Tab-separated table of C-alpha atoms in Angstrom:
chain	number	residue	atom	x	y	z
A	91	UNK	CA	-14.069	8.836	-1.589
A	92	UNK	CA	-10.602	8.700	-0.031
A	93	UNK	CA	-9.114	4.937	0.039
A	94	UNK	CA	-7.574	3.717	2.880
A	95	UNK	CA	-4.689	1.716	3.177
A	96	UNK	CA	-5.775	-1.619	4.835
A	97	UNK	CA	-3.090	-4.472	6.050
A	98	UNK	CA	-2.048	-6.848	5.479
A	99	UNK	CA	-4.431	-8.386	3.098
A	100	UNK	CA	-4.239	-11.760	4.174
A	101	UNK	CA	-3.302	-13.593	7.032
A	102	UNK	CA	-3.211	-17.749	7.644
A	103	UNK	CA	-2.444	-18.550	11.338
A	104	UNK	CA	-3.095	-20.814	13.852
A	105	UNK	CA	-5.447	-21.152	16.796
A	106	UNK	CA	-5.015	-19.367	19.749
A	107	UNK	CA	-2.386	-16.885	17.714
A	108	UNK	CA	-2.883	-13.179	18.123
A	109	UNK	CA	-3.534	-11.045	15.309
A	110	UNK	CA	-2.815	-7.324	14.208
A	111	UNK	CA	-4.056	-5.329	11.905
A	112	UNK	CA	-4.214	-1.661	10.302
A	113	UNK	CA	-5.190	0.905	8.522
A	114	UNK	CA	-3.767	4.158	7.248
A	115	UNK	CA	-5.087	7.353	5.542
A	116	UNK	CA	-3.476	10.488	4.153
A	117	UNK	CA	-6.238	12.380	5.591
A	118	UNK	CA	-8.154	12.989	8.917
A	119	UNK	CA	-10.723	11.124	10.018
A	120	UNK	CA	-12.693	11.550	12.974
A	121	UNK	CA	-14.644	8.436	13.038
A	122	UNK	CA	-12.817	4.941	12.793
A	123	UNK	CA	-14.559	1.514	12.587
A	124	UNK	CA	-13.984	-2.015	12.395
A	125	UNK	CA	-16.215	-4.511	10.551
A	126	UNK	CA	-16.214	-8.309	10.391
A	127	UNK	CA	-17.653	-9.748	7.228
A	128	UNK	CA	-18.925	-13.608	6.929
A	129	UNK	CA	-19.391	-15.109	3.174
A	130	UNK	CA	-22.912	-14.080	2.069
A	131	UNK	CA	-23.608	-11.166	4.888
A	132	UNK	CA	-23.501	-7.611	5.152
A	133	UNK	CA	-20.357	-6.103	7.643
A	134	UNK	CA	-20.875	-6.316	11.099
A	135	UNK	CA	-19.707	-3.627	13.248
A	136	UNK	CA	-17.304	-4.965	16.122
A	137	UNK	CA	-15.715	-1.517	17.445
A	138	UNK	CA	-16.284	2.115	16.947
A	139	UNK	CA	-13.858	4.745	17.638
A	140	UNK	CA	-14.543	8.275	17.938
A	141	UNK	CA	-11.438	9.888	19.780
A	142	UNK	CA	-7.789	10.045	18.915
A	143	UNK	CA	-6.385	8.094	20.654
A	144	UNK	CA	-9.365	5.993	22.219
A	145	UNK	CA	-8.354	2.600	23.064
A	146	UNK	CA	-11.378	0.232	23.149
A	147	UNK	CA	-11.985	-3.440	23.683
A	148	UNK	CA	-14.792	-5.966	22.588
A	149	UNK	CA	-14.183	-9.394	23.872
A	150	UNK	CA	-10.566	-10.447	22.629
A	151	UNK	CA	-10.791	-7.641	20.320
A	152	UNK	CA	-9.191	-4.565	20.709
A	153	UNK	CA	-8.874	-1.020	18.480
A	154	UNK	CA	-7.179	1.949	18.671
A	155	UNK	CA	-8.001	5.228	17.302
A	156	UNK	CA	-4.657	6.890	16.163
A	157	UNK	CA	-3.386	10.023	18.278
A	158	UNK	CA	-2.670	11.450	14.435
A	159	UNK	CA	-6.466	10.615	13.261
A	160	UNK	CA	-4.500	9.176	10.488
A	161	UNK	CA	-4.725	5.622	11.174
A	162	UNK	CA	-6.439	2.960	13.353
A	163	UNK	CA	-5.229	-0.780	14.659
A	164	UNK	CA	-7.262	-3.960	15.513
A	165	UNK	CA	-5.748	-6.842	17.653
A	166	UNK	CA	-7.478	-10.078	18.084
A	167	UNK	CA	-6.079	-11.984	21.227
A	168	UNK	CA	-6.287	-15.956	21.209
A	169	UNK	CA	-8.002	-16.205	17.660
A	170	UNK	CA	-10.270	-19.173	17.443
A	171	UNK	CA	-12.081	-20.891	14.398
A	172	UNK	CA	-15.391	-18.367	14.561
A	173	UNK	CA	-12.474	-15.309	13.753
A	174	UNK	CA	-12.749	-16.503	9.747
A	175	UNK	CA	-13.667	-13.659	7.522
A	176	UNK	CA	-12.421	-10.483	6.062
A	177	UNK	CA	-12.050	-7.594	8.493
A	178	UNK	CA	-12.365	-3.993	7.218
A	179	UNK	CA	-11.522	-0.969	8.673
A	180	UNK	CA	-13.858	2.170	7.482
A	181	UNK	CA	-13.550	5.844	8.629
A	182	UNK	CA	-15.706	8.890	8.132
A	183	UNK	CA	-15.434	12.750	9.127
A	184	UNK	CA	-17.566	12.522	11.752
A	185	UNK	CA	-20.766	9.853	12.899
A	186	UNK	CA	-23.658	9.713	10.839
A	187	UNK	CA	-21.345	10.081	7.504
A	188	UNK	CA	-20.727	8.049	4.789
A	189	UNK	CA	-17.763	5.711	5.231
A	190	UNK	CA	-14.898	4.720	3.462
A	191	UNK	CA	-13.172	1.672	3.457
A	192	UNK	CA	-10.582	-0.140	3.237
A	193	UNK	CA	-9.686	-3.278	0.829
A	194	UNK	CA	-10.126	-5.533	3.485
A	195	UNK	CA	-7.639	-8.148	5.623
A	196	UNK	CA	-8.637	-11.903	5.120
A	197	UNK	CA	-8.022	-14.278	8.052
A	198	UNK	CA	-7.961	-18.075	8.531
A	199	UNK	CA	-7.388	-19.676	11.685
A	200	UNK	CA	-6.424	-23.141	11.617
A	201	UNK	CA	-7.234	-25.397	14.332
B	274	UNK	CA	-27.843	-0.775	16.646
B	275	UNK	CA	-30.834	-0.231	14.096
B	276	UNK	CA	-32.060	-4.287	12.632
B	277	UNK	CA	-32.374	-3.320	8.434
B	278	UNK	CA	-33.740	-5.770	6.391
B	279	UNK	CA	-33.303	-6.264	2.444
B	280	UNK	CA	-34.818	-7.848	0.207
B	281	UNK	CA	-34.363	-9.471	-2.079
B	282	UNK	CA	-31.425	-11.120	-0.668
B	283	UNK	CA	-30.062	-12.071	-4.015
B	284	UNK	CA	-31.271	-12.369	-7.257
B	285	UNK	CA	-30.413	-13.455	-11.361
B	286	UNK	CA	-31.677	-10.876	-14.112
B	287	UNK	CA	-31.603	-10.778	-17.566
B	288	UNK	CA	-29.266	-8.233	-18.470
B	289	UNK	CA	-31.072	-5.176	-20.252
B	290	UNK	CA	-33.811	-5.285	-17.255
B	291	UNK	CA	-34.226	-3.228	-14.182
B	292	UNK	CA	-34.351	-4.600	-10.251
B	293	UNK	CA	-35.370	-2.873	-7.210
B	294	UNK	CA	-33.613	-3.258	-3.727
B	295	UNK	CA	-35.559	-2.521	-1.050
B	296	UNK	CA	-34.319	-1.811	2.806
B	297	UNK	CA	-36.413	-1.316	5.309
B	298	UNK	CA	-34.972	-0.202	8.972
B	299	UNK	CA	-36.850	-0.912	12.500
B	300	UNK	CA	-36.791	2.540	13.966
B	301	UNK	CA	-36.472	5.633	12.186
B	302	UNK	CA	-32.927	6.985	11.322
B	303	UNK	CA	-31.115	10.171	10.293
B	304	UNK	CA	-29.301	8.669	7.638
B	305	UNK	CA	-29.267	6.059	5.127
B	306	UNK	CA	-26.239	5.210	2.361
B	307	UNK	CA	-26.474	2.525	-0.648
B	308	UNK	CA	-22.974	1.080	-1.321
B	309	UNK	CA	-22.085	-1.709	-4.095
B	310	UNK	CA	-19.521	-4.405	-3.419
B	311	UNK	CA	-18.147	-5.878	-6.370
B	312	UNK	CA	-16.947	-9.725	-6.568
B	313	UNK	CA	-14.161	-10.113	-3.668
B	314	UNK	CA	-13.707	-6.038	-3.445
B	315	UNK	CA	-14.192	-3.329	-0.557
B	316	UNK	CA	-17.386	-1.542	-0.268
B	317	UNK	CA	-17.919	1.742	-2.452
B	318	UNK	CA	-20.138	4.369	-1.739
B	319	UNK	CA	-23.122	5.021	-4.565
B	320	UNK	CA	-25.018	7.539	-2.576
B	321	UNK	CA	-26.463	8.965	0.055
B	322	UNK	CA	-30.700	8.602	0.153
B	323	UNK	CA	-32.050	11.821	1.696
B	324	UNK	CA	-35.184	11.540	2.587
B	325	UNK	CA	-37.929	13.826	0.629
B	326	UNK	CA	-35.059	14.629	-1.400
B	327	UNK	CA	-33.229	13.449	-4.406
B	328	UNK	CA	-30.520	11.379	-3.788
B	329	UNK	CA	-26.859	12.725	-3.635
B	330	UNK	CA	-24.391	10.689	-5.752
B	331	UNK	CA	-21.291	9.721	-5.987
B	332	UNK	CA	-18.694	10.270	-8.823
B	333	UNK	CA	-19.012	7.419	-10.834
B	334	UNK	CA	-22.433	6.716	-10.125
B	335	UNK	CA	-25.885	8.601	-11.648
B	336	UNK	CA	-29.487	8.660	-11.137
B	337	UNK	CA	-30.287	7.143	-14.425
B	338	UNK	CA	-28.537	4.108	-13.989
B	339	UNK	CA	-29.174	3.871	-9.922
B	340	UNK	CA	-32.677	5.523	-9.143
B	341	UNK	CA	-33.237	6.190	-5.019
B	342	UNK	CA	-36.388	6.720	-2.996
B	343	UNK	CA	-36.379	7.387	0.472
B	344	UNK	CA	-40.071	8.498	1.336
B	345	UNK	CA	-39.520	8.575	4.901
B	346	UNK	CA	-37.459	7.460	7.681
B	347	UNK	CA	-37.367	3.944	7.832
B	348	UNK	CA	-37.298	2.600	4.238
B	349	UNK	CA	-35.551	3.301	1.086
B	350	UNK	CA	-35.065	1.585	-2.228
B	351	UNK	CA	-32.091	1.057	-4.989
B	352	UNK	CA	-32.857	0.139	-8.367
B	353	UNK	CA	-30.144	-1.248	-10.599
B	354	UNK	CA	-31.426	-0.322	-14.007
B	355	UNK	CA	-30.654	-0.963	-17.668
B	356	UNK	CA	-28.161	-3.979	-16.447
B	357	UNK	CA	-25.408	-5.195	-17.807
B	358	UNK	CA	-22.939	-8.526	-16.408
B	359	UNK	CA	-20.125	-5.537	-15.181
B	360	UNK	CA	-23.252	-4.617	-12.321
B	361	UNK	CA	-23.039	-8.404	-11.044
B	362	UNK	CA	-22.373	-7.157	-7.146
B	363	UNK	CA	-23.455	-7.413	-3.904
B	364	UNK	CA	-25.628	-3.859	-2.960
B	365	UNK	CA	-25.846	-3.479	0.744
B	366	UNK	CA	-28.200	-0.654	2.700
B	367	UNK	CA	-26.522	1.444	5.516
B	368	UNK	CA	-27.981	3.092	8.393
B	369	UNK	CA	-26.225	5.669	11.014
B	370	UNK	CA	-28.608	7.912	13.344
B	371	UNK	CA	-26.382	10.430	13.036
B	372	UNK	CA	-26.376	11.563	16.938
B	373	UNK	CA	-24.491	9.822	19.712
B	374	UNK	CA	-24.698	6.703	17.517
B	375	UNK	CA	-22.126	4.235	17.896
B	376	UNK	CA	-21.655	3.109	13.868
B	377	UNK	CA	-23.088	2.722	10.783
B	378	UNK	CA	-25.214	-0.823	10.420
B	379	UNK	CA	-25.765	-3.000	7.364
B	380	UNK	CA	-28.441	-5.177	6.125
B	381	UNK	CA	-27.531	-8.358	4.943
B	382	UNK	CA	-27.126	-6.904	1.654
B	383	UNK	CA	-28.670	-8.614	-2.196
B	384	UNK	CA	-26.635	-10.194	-4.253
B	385	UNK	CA	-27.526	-9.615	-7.617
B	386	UNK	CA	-26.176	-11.884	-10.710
B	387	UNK	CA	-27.062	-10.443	-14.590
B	388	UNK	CA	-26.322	-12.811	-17.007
């Protein structure tokens, strides 16, 4: 499957920061989703995105869908403690198809 | 979403044996995808279970060494056979209904250790 190009891998930051991150593909993609992963779980899905250009919001969470269908963002506003975990962005060619994802962004949040 | 349920939720085999996954979803759903998630990696896609139909792989990844079943639509199973240490991953069931569904789901995925 086609890899996408996650960032940044890693990010250490304090409470109540903000946080950005994206994701990039040399190809088109019509679906584009954001997971949260915990230590010992399966991905959880926080936001789905289905339109270029679709901005959506969940909470302090917010994704865009890419006007290019090339790439996707996530911003967390006013990260707390809970926001832990690796993040990955996945994308398919339409709903309902396999997915594929990126390498993941690992966040801690300091209190 | 669709609730999917694995089990077992991790495991330690002997390697040379075999080990079946099984996932079983709440309501019935269009489609269902096995992915493997090695030590501190990304997900990868192993196939796609169709159901009364074999299952379509992915390069890398063959029916011998990853049998699928997917009798109908709400359960499906992943064997790991023949293992070896190198298949030491997590193995995590995916659901998407395929029609004005909002994402693909995950069980909690099995966490299998061959030693």
């Amino acid at each position: 499957g086609q890899q996408l190009n996650q960032s940044p891998q890693s990010m250490f930051i304090q409470e109540g920061e903000d946080v950005s991150m994206n994701c990039t593909s040399s190809s088109i993609f019509n679906t584009w989703l954001w997971y949260k992963q915990d230590p010992g779980e399966g991905p959880v899905l926080l936001i789905a995105l289905y339109k270029a250009g679709e901005l959506t919001s969940n909470g302090r969470l917010t994704a865009q869908f890419g006007i290019t269908r090339k790439d996707s963002f996530l911003n967390i506003s006013a990260s707390i403690p809970s926001d832990v975990g690796i993040y990955f962005c996945a994308a398919s060619l339409n709903s309902g198809y396999a997915l594929n994802f990126g390498k993941g962004t690992s966040l801690l949040v300091t209190p | 979403s669709a609730v999917i349920s694995q089990k077992p939720s991790r495991d330690i085999c002997q390697r040379g044996t075999s080990l079946t996954i099984q996932c079983q979803v709440d309501s019935q759903v269009t489609m269902m995808f096995w992915y493997r998630q090695q030590p501190g990696q990304s997900l990868t896609l192993i196939a796609t279970a169709n159901q009364g139909s074999e299952a379509t792989y992915e390069s890398g990844f063959v029916i011998d060494k990853f049998p699928i079943s997917r009798p109908n639509l709400t359960f499906s199973t992943l064997t790991v056979s023949n293992m070896s240490p190198e298949d030491s991953s997590i193995y995590l069931c995916s659901v998407a209904t395929g029609t004005g569904d909002r994402g693909a789901f995950f069980g909690q995925g099995t966490r299998l250790t061959v030693v």
